[in-house]
CSV table of C-alpha atoms and ligand atoms in Angstrom, one decimal:
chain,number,residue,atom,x,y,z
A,1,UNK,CA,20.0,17.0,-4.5
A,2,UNK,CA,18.9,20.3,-6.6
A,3,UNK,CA,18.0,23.3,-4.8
A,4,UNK,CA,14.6,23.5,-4.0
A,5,UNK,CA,12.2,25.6,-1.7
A,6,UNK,CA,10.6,24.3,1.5
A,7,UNK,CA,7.2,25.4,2.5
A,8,UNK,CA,5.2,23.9,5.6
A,9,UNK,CA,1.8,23.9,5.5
A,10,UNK,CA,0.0,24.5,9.0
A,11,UNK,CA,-3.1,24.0,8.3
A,12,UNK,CA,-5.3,21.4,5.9
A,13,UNK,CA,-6.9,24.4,4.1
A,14,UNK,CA,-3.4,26.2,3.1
A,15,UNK,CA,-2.6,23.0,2.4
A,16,UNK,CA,-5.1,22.4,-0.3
A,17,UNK,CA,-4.7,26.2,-1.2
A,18,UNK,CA,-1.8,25.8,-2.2
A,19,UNK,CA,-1.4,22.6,-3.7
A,20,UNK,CA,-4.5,23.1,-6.2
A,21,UNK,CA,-3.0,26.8,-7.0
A,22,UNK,CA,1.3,26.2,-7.4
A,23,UNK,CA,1.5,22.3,-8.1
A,24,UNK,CA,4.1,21.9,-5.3
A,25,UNK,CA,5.0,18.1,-4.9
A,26,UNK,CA,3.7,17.1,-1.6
A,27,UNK,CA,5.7,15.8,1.2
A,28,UNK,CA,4.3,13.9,4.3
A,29,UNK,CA,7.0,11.7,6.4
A,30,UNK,CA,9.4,12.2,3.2
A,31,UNK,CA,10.5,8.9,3.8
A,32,UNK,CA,9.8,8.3,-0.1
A,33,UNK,CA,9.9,11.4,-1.5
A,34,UNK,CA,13.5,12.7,-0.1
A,35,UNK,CA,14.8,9.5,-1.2
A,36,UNK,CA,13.7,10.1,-4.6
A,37,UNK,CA,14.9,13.3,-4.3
A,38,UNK,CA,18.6,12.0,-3.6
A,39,UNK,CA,18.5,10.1,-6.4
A,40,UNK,CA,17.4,12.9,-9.1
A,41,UNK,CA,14.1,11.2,-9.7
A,42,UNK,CA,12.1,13.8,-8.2
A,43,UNK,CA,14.0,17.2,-9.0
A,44,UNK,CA,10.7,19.6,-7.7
A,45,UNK,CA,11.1,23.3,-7.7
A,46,UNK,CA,8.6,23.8,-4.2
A,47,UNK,CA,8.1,20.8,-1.4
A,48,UNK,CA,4.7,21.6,0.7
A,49,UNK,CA,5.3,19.6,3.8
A,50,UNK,CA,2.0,18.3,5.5
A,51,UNK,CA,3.7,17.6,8.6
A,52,UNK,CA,3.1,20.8,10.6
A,53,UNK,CA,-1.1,19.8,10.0
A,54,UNK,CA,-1.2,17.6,13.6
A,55,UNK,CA,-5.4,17.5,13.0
A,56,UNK,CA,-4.6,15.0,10.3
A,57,UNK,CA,-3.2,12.4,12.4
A,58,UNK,CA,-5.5,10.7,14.7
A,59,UNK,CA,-7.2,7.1,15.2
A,60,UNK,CA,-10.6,7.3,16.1
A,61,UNK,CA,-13.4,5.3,16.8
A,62,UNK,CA,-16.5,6.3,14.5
A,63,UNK,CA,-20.2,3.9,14.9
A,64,UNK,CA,-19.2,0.7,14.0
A,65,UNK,CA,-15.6,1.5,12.2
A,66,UNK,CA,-13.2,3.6,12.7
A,67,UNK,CA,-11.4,6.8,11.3
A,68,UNK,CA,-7.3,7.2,10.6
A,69,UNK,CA,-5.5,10.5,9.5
A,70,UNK,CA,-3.5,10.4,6.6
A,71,UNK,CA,-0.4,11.7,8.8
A,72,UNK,CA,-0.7,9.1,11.3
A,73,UNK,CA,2.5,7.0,11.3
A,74,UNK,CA,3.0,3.5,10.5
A,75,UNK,CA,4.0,3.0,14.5
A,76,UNK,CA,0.6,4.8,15.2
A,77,UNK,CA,-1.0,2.2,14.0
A,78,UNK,CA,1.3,-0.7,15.0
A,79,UNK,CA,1.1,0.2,18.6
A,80,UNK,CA,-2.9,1.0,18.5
A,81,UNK,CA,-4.7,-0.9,21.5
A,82,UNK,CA,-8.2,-0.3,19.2
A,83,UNK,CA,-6.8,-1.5,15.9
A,84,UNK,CA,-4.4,-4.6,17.0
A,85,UNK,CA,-7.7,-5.9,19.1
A,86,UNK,CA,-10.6,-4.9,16.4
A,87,UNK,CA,-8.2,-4.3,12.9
A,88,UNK,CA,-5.7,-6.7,13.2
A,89,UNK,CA,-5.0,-7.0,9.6
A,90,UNK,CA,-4.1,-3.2,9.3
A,91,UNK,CA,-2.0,-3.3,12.9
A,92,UNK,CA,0.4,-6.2,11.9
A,93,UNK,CA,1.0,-5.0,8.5
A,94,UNK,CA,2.0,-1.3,9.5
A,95,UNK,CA,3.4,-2.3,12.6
A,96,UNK,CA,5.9,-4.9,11.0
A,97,UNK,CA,6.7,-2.9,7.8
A,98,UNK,CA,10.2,-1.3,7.4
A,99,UNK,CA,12.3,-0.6,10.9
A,100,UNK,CA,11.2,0.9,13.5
A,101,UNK,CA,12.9,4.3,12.6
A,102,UNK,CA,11.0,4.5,9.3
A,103,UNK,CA,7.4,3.3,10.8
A,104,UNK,CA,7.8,6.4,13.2
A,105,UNK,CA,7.9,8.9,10.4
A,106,UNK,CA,6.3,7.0,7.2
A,107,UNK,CA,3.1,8.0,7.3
A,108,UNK,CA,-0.6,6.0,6.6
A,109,UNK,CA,-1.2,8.6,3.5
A,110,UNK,CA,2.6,8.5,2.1
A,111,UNK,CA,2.4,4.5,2.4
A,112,UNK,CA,-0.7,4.2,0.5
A,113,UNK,CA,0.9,6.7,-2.5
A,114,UNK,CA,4.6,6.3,-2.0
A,115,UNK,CA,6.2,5.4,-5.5
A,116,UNK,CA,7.3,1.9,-6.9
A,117,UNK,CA,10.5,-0.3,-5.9
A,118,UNK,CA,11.2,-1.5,-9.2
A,119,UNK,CA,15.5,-1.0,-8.9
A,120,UNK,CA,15.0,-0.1,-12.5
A,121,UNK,CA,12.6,2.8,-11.7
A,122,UNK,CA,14.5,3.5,-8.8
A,123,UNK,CA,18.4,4.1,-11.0
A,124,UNK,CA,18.4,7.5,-13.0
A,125,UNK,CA,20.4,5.8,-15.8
A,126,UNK,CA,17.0,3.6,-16.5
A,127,UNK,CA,14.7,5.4,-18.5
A,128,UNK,CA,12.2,2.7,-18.7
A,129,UNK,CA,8.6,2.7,-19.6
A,130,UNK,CA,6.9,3.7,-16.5
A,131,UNK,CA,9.5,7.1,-16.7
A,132,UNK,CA,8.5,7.9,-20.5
A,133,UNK,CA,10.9,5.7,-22.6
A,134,UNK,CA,10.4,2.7,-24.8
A,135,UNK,CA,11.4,-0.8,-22.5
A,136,UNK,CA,10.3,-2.4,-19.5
A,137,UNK,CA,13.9,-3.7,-18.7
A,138,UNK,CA,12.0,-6.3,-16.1
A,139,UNK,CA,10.9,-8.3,-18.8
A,140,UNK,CA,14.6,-9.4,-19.9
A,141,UNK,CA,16.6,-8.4,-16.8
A,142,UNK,CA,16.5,-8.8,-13.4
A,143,UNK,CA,12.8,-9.3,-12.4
A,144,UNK,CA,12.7,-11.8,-9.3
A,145,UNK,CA,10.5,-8.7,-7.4
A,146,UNK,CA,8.7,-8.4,-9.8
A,147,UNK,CA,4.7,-8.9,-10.7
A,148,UNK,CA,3.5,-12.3,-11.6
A,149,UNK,CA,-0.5,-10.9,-11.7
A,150,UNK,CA,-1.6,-8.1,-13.2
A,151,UNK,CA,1.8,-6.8,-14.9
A,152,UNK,CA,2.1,-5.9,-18.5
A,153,UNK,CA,3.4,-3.5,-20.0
A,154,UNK,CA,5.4,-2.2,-16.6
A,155,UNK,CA,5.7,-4.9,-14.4
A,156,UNK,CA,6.1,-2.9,-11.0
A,157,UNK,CA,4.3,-4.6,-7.1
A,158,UNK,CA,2.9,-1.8,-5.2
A,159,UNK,CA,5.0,-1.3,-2.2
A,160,UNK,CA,2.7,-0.6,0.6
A,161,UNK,CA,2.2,-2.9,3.5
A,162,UNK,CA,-1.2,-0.8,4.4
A,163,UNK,CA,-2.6,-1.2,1.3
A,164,UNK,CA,-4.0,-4.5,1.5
A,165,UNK,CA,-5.5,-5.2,4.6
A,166,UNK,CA,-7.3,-1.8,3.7
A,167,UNK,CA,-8.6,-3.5,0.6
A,168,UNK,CA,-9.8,-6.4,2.4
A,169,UNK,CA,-11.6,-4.6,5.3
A,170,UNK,CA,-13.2,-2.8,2.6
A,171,UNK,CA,-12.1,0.6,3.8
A,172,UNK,CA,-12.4,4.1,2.3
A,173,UNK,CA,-10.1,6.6,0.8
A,174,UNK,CA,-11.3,10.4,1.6
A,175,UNK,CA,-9.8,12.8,-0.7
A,176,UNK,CA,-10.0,16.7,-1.1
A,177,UNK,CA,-9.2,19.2,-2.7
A,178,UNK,CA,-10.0,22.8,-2.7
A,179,UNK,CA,-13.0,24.0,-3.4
A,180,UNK,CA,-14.9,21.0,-4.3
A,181,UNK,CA,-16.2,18.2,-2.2
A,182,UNK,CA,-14.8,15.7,-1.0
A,183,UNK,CA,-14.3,12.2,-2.9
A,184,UNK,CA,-14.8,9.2,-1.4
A,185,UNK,CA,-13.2,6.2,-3.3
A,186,UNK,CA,-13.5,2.4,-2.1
A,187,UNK,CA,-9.9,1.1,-1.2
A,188,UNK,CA,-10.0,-1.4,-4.0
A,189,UNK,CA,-11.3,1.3,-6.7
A,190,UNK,CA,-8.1,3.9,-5.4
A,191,UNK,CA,-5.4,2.2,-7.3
A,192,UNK,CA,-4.7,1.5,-10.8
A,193,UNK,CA,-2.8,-0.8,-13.2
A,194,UNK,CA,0.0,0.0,-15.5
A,195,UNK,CA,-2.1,-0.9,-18.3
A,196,UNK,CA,-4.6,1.9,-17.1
A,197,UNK,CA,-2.2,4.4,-16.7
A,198,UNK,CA,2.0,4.3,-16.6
A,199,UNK,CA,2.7,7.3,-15.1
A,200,UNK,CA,1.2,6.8,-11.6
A,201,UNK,CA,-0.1,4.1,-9.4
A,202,UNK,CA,-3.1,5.7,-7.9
A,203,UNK,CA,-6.3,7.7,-9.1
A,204,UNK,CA,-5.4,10.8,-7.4
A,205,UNK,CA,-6.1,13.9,-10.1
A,206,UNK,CA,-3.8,16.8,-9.9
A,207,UNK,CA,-4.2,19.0,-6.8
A,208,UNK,CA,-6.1,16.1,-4.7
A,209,UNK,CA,-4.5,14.9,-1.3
A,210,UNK,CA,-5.4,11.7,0.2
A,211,UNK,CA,-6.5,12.6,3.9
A,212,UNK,CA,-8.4,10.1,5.6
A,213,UNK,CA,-9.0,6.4,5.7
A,214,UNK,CA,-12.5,5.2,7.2
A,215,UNK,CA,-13.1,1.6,7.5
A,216,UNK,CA,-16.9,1.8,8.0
A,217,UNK,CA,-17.3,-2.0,9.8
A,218,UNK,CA,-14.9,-3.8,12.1
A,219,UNK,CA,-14.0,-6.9,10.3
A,220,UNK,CA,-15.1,-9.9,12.3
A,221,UNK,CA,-11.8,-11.8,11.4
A,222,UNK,CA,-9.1,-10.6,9.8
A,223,UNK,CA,-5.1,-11.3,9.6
A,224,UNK,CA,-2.0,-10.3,7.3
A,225,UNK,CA,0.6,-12.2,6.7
A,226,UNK,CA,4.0,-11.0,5.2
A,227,UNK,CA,6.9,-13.5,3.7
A,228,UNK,CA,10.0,-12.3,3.3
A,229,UNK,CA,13.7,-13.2,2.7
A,230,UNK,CA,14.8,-12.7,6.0
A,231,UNK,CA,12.7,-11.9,9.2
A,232,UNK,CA,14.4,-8.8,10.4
A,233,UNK,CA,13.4,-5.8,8.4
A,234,UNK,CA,12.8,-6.8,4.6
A,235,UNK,CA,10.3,-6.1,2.0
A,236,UNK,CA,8.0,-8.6,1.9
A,237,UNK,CA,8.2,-11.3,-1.2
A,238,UNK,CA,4.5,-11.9,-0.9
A,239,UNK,CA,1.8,-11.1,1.4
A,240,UNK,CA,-2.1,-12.0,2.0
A,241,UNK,CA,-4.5,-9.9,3.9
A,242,UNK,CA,-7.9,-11.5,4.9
A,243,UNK,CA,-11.0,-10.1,6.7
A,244,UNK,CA,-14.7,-11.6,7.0
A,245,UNK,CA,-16.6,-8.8,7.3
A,246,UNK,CA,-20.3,-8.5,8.4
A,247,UNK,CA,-20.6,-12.4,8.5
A,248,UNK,CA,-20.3,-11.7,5.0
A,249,UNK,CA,-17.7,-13.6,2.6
A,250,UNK,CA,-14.0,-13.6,3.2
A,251,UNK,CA,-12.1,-11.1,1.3
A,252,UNK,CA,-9.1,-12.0,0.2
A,253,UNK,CA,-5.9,-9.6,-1.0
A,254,UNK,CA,-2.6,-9.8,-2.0
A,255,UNK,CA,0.5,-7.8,-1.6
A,256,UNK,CA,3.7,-7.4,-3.6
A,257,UNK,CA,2.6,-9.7,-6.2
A,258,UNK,CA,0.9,-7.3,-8.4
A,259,UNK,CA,0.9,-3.7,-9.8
A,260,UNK,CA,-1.6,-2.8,-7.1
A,261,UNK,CA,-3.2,-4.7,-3.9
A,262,UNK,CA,-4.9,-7.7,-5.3
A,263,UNK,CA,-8.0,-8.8,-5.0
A,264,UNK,CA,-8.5,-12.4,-5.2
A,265,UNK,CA,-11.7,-13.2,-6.7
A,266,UNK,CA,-10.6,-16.8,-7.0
A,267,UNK,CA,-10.1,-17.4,-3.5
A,268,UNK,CA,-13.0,-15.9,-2.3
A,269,UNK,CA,-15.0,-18.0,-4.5
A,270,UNK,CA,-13.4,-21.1,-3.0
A,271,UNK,CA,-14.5,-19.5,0.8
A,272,UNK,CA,-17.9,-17.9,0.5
A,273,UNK,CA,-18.6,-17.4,3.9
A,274,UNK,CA,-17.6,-20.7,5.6
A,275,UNK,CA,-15.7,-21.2,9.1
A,276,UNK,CA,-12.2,-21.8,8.1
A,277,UNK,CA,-10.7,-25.1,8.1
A,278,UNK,CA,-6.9,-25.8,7.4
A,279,UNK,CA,-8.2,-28.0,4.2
A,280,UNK,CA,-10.2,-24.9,2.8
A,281,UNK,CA,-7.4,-22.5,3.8
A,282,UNK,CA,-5.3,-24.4,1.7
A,283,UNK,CA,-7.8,-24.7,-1.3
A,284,UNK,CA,-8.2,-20.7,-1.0
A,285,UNK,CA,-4.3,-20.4,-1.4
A,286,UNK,CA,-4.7,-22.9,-4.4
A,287,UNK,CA,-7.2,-20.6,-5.9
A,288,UNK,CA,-5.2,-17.5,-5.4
A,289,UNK,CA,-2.3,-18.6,-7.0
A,290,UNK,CA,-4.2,-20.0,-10.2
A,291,UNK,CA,-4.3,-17.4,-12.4
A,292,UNK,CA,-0.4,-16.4,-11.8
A,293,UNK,CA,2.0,-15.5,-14.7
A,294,UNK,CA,5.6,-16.2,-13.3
A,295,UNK,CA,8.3,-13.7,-15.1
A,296,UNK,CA,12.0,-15.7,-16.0
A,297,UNK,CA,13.3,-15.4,-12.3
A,298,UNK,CA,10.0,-15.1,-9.8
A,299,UNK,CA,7.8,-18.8,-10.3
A,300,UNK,CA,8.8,-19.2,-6.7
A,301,UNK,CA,6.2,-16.3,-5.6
A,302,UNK,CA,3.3,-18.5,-6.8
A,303,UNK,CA,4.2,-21.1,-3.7
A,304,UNK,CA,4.4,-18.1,-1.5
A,305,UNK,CA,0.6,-16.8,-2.4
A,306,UNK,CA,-0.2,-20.3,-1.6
A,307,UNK,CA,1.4,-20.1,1.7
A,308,UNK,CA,0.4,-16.6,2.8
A,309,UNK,CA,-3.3,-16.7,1.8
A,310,UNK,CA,-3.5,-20.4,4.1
A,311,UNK,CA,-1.8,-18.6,6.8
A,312,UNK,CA,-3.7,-15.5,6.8
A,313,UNK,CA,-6.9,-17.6,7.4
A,314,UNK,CA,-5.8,-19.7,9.5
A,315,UNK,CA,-4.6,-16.9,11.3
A,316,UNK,CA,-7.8,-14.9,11.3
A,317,UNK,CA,-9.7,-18.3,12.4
A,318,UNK,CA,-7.3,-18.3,15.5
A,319,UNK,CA,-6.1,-21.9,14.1
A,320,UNK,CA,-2.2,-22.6,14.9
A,321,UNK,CA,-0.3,-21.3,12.0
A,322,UNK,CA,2.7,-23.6,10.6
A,323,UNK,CA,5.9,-21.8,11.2
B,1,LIG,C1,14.6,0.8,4.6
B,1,LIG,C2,13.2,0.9,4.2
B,1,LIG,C3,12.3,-0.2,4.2
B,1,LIG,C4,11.0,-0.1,3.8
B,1,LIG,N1,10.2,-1.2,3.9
B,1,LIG,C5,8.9,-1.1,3.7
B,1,LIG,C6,8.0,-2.2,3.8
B,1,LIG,O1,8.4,-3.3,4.2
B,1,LIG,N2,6.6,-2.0,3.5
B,1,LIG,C7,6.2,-0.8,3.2
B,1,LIG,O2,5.0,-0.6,3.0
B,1,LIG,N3,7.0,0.3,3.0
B,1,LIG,C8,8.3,0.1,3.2
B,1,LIG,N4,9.1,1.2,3.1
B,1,LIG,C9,8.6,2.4,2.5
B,1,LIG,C10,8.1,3.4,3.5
B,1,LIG,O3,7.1,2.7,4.3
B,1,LIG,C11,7.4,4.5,2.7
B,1,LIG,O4,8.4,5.2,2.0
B,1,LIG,C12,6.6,5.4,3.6
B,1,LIG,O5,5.5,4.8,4.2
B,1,LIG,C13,6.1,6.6,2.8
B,1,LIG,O6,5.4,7.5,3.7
B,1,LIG,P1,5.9,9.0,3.9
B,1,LIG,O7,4.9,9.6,4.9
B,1,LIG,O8,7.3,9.1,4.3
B,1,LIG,O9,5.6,9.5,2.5
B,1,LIG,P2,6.4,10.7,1.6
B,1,LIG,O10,7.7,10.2,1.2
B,1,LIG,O11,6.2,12.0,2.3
B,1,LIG,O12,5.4,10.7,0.3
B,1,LIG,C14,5.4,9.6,-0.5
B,1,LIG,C15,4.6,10.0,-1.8
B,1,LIG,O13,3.2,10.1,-1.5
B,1,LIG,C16,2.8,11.4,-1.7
B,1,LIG,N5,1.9,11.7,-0.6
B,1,LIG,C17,2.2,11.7,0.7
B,1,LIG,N6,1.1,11.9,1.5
B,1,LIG,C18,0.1,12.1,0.6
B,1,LIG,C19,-1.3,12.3,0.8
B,1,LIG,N7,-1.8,12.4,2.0
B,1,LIG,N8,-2.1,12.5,-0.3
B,1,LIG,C20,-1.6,12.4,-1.5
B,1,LIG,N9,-0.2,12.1,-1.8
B,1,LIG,C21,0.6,12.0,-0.7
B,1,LIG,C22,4.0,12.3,-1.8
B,1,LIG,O14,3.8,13.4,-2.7
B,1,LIG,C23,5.0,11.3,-2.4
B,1,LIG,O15,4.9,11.2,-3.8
B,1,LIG,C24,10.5,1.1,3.4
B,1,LIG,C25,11.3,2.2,3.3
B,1,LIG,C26,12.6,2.1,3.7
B,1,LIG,C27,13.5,3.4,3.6
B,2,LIG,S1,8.7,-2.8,-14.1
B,2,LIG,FE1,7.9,-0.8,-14.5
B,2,LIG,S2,9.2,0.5,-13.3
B,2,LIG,FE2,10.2,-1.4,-13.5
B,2,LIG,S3,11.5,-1.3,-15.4
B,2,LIG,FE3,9.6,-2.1,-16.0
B,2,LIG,S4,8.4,-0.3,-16.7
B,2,LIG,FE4,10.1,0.4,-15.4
């Protein structure tokens, strides 16, 4: 790892000082970031650590919703009375991602920005697209992770197991900065595709950190359901979050199948608001997968949206889920 120099922030407004005035690269659990560092992909010159800023992790009921901290952990919210009982989408996606090491320092704020998986993104002899060269080496080599909606020209899922659920309870992103307001950005709005922009995953403009997320309504259903290779700790292959919010229309979203959490306008078509049988839960998981675009090596993930989204709702309906 290249030297570097370590400041800790100790409170939000030094924080944001700082950040907007030296450009440090931000640092939360550092589950992400020191691991980049190991490798050479991230060679900063200054680290400002958040984790000294304890006001900025905290779950708290607010009206009808609820308020979360960007530094509260992934166990936080896994082991949350309020949010497994009233946010279950959220709880059982952050309480099941990674092991149970990492969910006690990963953070809520460093999940939702932490950088792709993509092993060629990941290998410093690799200088693919999304790192300034010329080839995404997905699209000849090795690419059964890889997108099958959304992708092109970088064909990266986003890694975080928060993100979804979030999308689909229709939650919001708080963001400052110093000196000017705060930004307020719609979960679904807070993440962008490759063929936006290469060079990051997220909307986040220089000297902005990510600090709370609000979900303004407790869904009145809502489940997540995670498929993966094996069932101790593993990335998931595919994964569905679903919440019916306000006796509104299911929303429907879908993890490590895209460059960023998917919304499935297909499936939610195929729902509108109706009480979930295990015929419609399967035509929603029909609809979700239509508009898939298998790479060489990854067709298979078009059963799994199939599988998840059916699960999820039949989940969320409190239905008996096929094992
Ligand atoms: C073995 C293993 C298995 C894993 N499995 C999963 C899994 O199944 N699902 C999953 O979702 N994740 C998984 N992860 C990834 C892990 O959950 C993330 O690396 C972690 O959540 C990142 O959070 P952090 O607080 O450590 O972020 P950091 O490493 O501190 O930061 C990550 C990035 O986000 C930026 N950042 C951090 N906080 C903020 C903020 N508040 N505002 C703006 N930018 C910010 C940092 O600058 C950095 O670029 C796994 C990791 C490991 C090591
Ligand atoms: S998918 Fe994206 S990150 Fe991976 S090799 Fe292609 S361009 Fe690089």
């Amino acid at each position: 790892m290249q030297p570097f120099n370590y400041l800790i922030a100790d409170t939000l407004d030094a924080a944001l000082a700082e950040y907007a005035e030296n450009r440090p690269v931000l640092k939360a659990g550092g589950i992400d970031l020191v691991d980049r560092m190991k490798e050479r992909l991230a060679t900063p010159a200054v680290v400002l650590s958040l984790g000294e800023v304890e006001v900025l992790r905290y779950i708290e009921p607010e009206g009808e919703g609820v308020r979360l901290g960007c530094l509260t952990t992934l166990a936080d919210i896994g082991r949350s009375e309020l949010l497994n009982s009233r946010y279950a989408a959220l709880a059982e996606s952050a309480g099941h991602a990674a092991t149970p090491q990492v969910r006690e320092r990963a953070t809520l704020g460093g999940n939702l920005c932490q950088r792709p998986r993509c092993w060629y993104f990941r290998a410093i002899h690799f200088h693919c697209l999304k790192k300034g060269g010329a080839t995404c080496f997905a699209v000849e080599g090795e690419n059964q992770y890889h997108a099958v909606l959304g992708g092109g020209p970088c064909h990266i899922v986003h890694p975080s197991n928060c993100a979804p659920p979030l999308v689909a309870m229709e939650a919001l992103f708080v963001v400052r900065r110093a000196g000017a307001e705060e930004r307020v950005i719609p979960a679904r709005e807070f993440f962008v595709l490759p063929s936006s922009a290469l060079d990051r995953e997220n909307v986040l403009a220089p000297g902005e950190i990510l600090t709370e997320v609000r979900i303004p309504r407790a869904p009145d259903q809502s489940a997540t359901i995670e498929l993966r290779e094996k069932q101790s700790f593993d990335w998931p292959l595919a994964m569905a979050s679903v919440a019916r919010v306000d006796g509104r229309r299911w929303n429907v979203c879908l993890g490590a199948v895209a460059p960023v959490p998917w919304v499935s306008e297909e499936a939610a078509e195929v729902l509108g608001s109706a009480d979930i049988t295990p015929e419609l839960a399967a035509r929603a998981g029909e609809a979700a997968a239509q508009a898939a675009q298998p790479m060489s090596d990854n067709g298979y993930k078009t059963q799994l949206i199939k599988v998840a989204v059916k699960r999820a709702l039949l989940k969320a309906a409190g239905q008996e889920v096929p094992a």
